[in-house]
mmCIF file of C-alpha atoms and ligand atoms in Angstrom:
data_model
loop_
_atom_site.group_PDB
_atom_site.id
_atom_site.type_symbol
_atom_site.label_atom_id
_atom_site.label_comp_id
_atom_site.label_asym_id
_atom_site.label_seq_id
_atom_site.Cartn_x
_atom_site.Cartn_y
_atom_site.Cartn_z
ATOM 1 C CA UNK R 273 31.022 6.671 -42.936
ATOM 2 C CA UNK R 274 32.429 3.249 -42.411
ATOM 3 C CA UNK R 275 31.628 2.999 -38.691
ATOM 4 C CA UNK R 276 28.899 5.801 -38.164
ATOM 5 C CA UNK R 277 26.819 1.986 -37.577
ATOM 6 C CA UNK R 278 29.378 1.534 -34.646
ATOM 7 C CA UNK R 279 29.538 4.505 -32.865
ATOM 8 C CA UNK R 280 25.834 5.292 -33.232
ATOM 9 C CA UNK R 281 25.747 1.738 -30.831
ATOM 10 C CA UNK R 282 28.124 2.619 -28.459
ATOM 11 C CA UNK R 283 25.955 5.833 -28.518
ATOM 12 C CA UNK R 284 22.513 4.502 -28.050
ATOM 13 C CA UNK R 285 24.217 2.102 -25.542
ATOM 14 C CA UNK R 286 25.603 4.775 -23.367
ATOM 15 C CA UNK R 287 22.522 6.553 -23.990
ATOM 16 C CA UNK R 288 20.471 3.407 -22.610
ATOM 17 C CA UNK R 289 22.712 3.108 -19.714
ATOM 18 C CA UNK R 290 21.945 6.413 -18.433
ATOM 19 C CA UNK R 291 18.688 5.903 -18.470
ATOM 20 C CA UNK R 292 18.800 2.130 -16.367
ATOM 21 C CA UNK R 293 20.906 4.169 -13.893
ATOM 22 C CA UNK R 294 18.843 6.521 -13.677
ATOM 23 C CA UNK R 295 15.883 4.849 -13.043
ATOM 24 C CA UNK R 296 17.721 3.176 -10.426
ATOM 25 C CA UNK R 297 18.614 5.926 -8.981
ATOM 26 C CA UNK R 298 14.813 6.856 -9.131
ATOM 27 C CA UNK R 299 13.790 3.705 -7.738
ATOM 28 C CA UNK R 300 15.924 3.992 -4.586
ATOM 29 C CA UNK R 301 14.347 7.053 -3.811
ATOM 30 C CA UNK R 302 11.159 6.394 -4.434
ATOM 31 C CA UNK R 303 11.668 3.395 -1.939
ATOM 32 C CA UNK R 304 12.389 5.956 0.859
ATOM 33 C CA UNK R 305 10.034 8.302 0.225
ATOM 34 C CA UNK R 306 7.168 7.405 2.595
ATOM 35 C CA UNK R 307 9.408 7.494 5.257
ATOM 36 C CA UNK R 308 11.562 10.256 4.463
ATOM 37 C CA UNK R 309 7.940 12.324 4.454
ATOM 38 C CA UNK R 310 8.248 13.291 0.736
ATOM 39 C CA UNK R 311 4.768 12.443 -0.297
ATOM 40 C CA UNK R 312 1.816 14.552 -0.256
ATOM 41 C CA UNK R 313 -1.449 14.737 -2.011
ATOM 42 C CA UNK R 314 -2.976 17.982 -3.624
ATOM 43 C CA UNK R 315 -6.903 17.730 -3.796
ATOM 44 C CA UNK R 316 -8.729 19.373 -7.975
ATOM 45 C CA UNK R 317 -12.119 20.161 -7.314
ATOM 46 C CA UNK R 318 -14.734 18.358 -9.403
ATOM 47 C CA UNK R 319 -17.755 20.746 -9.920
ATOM 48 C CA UNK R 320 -21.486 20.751 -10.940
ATOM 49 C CA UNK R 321 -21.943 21.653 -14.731
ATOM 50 C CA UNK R 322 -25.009 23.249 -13.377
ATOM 51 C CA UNK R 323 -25.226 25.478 -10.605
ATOM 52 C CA UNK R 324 -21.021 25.101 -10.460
ATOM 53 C CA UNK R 325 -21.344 23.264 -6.923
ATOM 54 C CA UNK R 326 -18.468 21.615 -5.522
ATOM 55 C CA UNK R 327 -19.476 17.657 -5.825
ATOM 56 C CA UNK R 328 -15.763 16.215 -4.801
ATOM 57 C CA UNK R 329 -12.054 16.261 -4.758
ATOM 58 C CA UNK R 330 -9.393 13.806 -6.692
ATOM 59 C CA UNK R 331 -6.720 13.168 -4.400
ATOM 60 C CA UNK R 332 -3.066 13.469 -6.558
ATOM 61 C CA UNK R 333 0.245 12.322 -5.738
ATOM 62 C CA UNK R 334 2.697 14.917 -5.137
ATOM 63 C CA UNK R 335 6.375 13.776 -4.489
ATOM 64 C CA UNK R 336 8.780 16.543 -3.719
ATOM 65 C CA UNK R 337 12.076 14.432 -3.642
ATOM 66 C CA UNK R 338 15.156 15.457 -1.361
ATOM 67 C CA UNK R 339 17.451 14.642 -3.829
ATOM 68 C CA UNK R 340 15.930 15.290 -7.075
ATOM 69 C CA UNK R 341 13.493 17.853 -6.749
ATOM 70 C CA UNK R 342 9.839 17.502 -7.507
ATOM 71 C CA UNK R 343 9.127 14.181 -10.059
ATOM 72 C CA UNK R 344 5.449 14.737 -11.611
ATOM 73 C CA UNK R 345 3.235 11.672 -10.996
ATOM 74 C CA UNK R 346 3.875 11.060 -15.158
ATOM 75 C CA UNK R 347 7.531 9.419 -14.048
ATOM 76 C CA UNK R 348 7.197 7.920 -10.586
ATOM 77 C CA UNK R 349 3.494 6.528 -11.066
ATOM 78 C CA UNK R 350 4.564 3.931 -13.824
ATOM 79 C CA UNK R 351 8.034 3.015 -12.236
ATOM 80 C CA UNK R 352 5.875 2.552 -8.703
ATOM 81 C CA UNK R 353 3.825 0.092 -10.751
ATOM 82 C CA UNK R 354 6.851 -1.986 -12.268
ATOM 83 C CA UNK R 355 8.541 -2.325 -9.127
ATOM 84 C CA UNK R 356 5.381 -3.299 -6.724
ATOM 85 C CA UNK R 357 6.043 0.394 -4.505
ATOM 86 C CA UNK R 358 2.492 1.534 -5.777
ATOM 87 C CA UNK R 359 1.121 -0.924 -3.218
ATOM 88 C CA UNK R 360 2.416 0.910 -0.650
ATOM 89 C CA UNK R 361 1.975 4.516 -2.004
ATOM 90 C CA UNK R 362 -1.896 3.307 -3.050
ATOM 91 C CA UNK R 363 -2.411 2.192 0.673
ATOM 92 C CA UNK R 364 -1.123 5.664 1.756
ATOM 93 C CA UNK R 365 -3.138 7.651 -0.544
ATOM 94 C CA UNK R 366 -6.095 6.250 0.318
ATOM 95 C CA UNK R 367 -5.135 7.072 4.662
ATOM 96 C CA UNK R 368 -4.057 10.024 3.575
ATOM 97 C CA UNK R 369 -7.302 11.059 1.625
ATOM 98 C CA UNK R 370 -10.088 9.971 3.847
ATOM 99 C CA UNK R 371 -7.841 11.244 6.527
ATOM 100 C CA UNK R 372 -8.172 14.537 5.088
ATOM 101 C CA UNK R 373 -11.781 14.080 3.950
ATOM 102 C CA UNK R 374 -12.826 13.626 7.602
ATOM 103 C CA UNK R 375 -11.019 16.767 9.091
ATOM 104 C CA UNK R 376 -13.094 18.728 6.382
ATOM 105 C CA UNK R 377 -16.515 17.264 7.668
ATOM 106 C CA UNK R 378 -15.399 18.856 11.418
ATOM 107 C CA UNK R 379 -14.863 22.340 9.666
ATOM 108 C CA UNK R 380 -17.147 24.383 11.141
ATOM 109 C CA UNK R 381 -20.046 26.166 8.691
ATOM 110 C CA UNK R 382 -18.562 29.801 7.603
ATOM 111 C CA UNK R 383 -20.994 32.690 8.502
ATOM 112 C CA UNK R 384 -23.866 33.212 6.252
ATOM 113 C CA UNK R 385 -23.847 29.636 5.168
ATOM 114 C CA UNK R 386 -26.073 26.297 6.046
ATOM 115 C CA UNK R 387 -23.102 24.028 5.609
ATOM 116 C CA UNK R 388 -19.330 23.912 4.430
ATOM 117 C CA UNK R 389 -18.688 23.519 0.989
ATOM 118 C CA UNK R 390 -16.808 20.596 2.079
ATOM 119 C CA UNK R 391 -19.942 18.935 4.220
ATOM 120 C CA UNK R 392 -20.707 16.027 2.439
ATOM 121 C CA UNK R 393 -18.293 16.063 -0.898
ATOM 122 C CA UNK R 394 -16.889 13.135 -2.280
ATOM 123 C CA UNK R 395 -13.132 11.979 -2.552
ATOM 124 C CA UNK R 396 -11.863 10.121 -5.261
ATOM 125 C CA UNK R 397 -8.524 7.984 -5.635
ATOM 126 C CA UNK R 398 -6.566 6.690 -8.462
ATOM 127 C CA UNK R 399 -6.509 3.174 -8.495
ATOM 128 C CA UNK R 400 -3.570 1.455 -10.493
ATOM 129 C CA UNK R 401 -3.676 -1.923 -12.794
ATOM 130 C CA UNK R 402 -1.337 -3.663 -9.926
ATOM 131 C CA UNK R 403 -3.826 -2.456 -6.741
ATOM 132 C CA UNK R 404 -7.022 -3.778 -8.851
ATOM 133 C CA UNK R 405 -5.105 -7.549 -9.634
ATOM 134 C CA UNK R 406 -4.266 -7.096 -5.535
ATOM 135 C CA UNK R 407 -6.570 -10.144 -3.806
ATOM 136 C CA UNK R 408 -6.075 -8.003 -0.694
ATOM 137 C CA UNK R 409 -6.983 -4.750 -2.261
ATOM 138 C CA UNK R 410 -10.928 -5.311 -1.392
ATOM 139 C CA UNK R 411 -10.284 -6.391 2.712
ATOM 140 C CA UNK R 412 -7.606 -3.732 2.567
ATOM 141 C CA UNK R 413 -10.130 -0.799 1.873
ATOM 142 C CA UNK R 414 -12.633 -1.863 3.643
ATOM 143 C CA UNK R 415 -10.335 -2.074 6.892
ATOM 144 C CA UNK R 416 -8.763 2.031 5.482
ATOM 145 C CA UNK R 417 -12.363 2.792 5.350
ATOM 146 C CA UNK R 418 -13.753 1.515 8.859
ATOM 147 C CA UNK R 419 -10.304 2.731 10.576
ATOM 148 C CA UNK R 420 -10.914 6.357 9.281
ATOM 149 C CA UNK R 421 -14.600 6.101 9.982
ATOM 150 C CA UNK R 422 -15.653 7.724 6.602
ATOM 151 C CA UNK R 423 -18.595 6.553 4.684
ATOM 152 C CA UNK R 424 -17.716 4.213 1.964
ATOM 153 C CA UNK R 425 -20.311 6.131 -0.112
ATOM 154 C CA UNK R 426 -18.069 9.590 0.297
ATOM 155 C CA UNK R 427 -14.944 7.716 -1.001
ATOM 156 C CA UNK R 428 -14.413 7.365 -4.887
ATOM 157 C CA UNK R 429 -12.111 4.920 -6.830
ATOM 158 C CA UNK R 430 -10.683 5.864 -10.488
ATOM 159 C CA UNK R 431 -9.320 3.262 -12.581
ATOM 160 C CA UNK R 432 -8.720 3.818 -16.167
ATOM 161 C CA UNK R 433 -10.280 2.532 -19.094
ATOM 162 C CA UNK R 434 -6.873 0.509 -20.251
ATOM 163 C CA UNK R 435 -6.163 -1.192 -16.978
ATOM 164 C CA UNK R 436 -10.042 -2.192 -16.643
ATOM 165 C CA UNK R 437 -9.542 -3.728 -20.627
ATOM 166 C CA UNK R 438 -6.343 -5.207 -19.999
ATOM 167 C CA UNK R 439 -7.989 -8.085 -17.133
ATOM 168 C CA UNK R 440 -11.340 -7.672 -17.787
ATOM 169 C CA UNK R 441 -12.746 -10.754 -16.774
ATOM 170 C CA UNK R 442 -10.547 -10.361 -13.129
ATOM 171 C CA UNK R 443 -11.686 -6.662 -13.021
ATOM 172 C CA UNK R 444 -15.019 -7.090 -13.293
ATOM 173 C CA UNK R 445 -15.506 -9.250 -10.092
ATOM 174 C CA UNK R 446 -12.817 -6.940 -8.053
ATOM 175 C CA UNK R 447 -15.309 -3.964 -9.109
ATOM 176 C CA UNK R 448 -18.732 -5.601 -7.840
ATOM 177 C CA UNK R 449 -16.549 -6.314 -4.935
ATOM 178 C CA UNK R 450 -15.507 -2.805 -4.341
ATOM 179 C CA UNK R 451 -18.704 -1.516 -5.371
ATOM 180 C CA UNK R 452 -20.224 -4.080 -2.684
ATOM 181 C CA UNK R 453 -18.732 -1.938 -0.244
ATOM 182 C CA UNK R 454 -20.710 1.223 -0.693
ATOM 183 C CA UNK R 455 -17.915 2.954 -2.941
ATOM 184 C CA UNK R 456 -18.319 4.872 -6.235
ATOM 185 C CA UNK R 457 -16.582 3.778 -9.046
ATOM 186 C CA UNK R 458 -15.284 5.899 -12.159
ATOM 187 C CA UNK R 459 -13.957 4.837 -15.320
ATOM 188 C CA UNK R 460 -10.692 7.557 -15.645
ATOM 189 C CA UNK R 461 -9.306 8.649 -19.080
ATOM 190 C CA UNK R 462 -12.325 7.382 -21.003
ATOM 191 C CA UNK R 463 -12.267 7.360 -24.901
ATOM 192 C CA UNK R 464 -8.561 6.369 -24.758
ATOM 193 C CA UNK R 465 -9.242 2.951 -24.293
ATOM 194 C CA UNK R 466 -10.782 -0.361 -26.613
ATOM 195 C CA UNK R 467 -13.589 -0.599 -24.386
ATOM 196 C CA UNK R 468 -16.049 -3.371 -25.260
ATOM 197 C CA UNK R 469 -19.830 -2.129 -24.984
ATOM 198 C CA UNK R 470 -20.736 -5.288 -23.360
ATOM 199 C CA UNK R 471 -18.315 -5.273 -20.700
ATOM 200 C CA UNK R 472 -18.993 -1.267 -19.864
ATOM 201 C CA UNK R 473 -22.659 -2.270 -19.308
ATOM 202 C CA UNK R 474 -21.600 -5.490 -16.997
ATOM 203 C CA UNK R 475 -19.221 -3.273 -14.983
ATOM 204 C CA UNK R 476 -20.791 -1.401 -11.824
ATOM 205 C CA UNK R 477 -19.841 1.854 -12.125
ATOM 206 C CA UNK R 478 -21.285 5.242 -12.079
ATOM 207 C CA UNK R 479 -19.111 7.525 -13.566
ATOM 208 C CA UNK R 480 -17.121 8.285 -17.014
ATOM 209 C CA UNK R 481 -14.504 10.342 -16.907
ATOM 210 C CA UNK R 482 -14.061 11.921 -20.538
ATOM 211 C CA UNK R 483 -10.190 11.681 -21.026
ATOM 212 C CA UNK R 484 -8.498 15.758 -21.345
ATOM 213 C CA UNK R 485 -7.420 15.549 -24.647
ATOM 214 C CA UNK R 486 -10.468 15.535 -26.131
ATOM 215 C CA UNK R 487 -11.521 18.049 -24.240
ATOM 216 C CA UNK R 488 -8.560 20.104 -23.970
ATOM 217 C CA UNK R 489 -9.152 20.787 -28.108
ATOM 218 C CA UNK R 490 -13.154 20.394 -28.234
ATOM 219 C CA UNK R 491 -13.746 23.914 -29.488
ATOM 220 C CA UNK R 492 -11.023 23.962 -32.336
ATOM 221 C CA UNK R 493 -11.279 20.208 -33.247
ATOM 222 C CA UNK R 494 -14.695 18.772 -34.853
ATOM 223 C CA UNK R 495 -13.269 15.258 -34.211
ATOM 224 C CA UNK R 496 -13.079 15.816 -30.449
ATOM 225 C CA UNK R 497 -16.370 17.881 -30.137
ATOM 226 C CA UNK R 498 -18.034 14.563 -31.646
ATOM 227 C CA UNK R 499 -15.893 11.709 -29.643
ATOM 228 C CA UNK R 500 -16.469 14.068 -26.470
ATOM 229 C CA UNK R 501 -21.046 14.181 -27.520
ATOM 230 C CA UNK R 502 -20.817 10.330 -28.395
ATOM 231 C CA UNK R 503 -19.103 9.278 -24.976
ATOM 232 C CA UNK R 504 -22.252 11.700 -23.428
ATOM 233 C CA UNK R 505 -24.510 9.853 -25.280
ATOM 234 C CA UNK R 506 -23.137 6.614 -24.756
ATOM 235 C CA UNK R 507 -22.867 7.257 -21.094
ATOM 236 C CA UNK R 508 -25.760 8.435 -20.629
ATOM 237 C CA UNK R 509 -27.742 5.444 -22.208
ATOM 238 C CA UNK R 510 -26.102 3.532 -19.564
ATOM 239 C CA UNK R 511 -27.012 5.700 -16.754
ATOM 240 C CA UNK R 512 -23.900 6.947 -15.640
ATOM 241 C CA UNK R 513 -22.738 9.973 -14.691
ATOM 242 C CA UNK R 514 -20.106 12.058 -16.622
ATOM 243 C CA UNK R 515 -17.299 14.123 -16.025
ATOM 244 C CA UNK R 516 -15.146 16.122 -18.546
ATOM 245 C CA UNK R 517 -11.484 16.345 -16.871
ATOM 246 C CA UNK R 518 -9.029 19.307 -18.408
ATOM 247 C CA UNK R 519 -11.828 21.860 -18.687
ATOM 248 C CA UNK R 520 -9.444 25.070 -18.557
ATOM 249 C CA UNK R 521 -11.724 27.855 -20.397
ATOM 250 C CA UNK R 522 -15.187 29.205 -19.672
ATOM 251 C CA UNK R 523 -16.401 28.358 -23.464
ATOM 252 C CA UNK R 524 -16.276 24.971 -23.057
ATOM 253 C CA UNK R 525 -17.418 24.869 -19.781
ATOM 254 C CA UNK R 526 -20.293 26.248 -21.605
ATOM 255 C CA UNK R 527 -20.585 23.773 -24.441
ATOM 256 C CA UNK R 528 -19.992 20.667 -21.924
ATOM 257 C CA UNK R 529 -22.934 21.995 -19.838
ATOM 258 C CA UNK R 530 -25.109 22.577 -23.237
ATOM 259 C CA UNK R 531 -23.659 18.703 -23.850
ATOM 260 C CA UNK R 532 -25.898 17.659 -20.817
ATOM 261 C CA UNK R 533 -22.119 16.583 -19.399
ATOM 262 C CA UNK R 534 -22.719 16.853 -15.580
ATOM 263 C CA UNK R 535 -19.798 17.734 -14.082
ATOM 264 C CA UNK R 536 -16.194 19.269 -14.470
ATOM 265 C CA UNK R 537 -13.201 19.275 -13.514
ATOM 266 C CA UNK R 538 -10.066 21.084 -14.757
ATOM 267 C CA UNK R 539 -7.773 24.359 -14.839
ATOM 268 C CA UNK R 540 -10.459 26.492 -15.138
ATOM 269 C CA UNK R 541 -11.990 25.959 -11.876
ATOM 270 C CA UNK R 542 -8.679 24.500 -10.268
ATOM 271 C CA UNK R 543 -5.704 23.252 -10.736
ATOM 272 C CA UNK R 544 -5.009 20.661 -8.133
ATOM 273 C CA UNK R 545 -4.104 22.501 -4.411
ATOM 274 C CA UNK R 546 -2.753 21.313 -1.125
ATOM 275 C CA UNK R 547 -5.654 20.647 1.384
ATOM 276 C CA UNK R 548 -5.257 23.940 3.065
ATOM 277 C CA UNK R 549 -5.548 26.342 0.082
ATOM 278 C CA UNK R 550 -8.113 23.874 -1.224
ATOM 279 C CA UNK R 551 -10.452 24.647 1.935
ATOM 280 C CA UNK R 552 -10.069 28.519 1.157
ATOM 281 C CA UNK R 553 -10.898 27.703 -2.702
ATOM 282 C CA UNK R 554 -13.843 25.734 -1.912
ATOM 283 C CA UNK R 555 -14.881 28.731 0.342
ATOM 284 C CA UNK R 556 -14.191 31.037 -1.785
ATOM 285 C CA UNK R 557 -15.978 29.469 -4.610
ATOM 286 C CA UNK R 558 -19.442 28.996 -2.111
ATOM 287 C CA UNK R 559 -19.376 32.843 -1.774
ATOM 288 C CA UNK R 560 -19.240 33.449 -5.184
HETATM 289 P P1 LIG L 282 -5.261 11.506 -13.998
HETATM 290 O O1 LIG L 282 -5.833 10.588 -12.972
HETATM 291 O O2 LIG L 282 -5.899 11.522 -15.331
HETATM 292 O O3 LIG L 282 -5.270 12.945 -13.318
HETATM 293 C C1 LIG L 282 -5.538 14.127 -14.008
HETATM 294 C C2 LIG L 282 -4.255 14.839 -14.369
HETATM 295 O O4 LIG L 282 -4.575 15.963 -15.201
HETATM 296 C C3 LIG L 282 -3.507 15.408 -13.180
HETATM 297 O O5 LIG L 282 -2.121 15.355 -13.481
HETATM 298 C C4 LIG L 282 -4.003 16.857 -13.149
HETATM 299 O O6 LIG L 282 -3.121 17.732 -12.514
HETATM 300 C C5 LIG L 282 -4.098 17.146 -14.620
HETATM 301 N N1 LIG L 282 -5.078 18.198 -14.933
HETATM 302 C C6 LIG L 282 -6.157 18.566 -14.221
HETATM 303 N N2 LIG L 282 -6.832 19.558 -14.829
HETATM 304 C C7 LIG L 282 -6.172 19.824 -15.982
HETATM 305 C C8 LIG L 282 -6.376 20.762 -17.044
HETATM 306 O O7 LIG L 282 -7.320 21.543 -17.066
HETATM 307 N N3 LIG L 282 -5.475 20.730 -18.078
HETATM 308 C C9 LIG L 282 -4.427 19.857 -18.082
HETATM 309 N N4 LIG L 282 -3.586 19.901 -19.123
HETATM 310 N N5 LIG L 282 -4.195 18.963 -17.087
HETATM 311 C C10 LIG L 282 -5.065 18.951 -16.052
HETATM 312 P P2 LIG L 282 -1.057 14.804 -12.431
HETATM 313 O O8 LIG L 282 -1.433 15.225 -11.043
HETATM 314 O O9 LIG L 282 0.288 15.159 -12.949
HETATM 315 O O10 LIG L 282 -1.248 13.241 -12.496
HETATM 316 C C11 LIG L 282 -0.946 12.514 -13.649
HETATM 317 C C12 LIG L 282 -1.410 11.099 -13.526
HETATM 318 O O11 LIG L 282 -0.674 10.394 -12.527
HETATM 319 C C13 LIG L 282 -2.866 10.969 -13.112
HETATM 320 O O12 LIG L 282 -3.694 11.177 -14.234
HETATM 321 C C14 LIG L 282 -2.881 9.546 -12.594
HETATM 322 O O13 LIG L 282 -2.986 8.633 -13.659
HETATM 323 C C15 LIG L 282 -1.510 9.418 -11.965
HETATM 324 N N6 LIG L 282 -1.641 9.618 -10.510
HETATM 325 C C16 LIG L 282 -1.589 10.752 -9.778
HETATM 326 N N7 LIG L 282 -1.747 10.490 -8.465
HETATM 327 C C17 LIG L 282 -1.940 9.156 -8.367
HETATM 328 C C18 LIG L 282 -2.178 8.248 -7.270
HETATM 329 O O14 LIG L 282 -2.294 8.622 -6.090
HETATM 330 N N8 LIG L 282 -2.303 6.905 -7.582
HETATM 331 C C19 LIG L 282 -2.213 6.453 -8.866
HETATM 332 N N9 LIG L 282 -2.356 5.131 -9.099
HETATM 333 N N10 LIG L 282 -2.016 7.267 -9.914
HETATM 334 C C20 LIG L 282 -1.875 8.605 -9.667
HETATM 335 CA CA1 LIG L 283 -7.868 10.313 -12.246
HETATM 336 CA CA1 LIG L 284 -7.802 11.178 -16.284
#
């Protein structure tokens, strides 16, 4: 019993060790990804509480490494941050997206139908903490969005309620900026955050989206089912739009809808698809 206190630190050392190396290893990867054509995006349609029509896309970061397999957004997203790479991933996201959007408004309309389910949708990105402190990021997406010739109103930006917090006196001015340009703005993973009443109503945005796990539990859990009606409310008094994001069963489809919640987005109607089986979704789901 005498040295379980040393070899429990050699063990928790070793431990830690393999865990620097391998986010090293990680790192290097990650560095050569872009090139090495590892990156992709998958597209989750956003829908219409109402009606159920297809109102926009979120573009999601796929990387399907060469040498260790697929990494889920959860463990490359926060090491891209640390190490400054999420500059350079952000910047191709954003191509990549509006890219993609404009191919879909040159689809042409499917028998039967007045336009493509695509016509006119929005796209939405996921902004990081390190793009919004970016001086450049403003010029930068206004230059993405005049080189790709989409409409800055069609394009989307998601930043979450913690990085907005964490700088909110720098954020504020980078959003009237970005807003300046035409773009939507959501606030992602709402109700996780501390967010300050004042600075949500002196923030231009127009959407809230409700984070999944209090949706994910709504039915079962009376907590969540009132956090999820007072963000509607609050929202609402603000004028801004809301979204509920892990919607995966009918029933609370249902309830959001009853909720006056306006749109949805989650397993339910989606899970998140690669651009081409995302087109035959979104055409399947306009026949419907
Ligand atoms: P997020 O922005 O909150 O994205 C929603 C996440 O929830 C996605 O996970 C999506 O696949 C998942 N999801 C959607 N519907 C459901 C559902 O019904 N149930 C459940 N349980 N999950 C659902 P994903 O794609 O693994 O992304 C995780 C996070 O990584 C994102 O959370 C976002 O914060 C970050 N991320 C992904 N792509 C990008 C990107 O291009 N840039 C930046 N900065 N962050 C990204
Ligand atoms: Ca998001
Ligand atoms: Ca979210």
């Amino acid at each position: 019993a005498k040295n379980t206190g040393r070899d429990m630190a050699l063990f928790y050392s070793a431990e830690t060790d393999q865990r620097v190396q391998a986010r090293q290893t990680m790192e290097q990867h990650l560095r050569r990804a872009l090139e090495r054509g590892e990156m992709s995006l998958h597209f989750q349609p956003r829908v219409a509480a109402r009606g159920g029509r297809l109102l926009g896309v979120e573009a999601l970061l796929r990387w399907n490494s060469a040498a260790l397999g697929p990494v889920p957004p959860a463990e490359f997203i926060p090491l891209a941050e640390e190490t400054g790479l999420i500059r350079a991933l952000g910047a191709w996201v954003l191509e990549q997206a509006l890219l993609q959007w404009a191919q879909w408004q040159a689809l042409p309309v499917p028998e039967g139908h007045v336009v493509h389910p695509l016509h006119g949708i929005a796209v939405s990105v996921n902004l990081s903490a390190a793009e919004l402190a970016d001086d450049e990021l403003v010029p930068a997406i206004e230059a993405t969005l005049r080189r790709t010739r989409v409409p800055a109103q069609h394009l989307e930006l998601e930043i979450t309620e913690s990085q907005l917090m964490d700088n909110a006196q720098a954020a504020q001015s980078q959003l009237a900026a970005l807003k300046a340009l035409g773009l939507q703005l959501a606030i992602d993973d709402f109700g996780t955050g501390y967010s300050s009443l004042a600075y949500l109503k002196r923030f231009s945005i127009d959407r809230l989206k409700i984070d999944k796990s209090f949706v994910h539990d709504m039915l079962h859990d009376p907590a969540d089912m009132e956090i999820t009606r007072a963000i509607i409310a609050l929202g609402h008094t603000l004028g801004l739009r809301i979204v509920a994001e892990g919607v995966e069963n009918l029933a609370t489809a249902q309830v959001l809808g009853a909720l006056n919640c306006e749109e949805l987005q989650g397993y339910h109607f989606s899970r998140p698809l690669p651009a081409a089986e995302l087109q035959a979704w979104a055409e399947r789901h306009a026949q419907r």
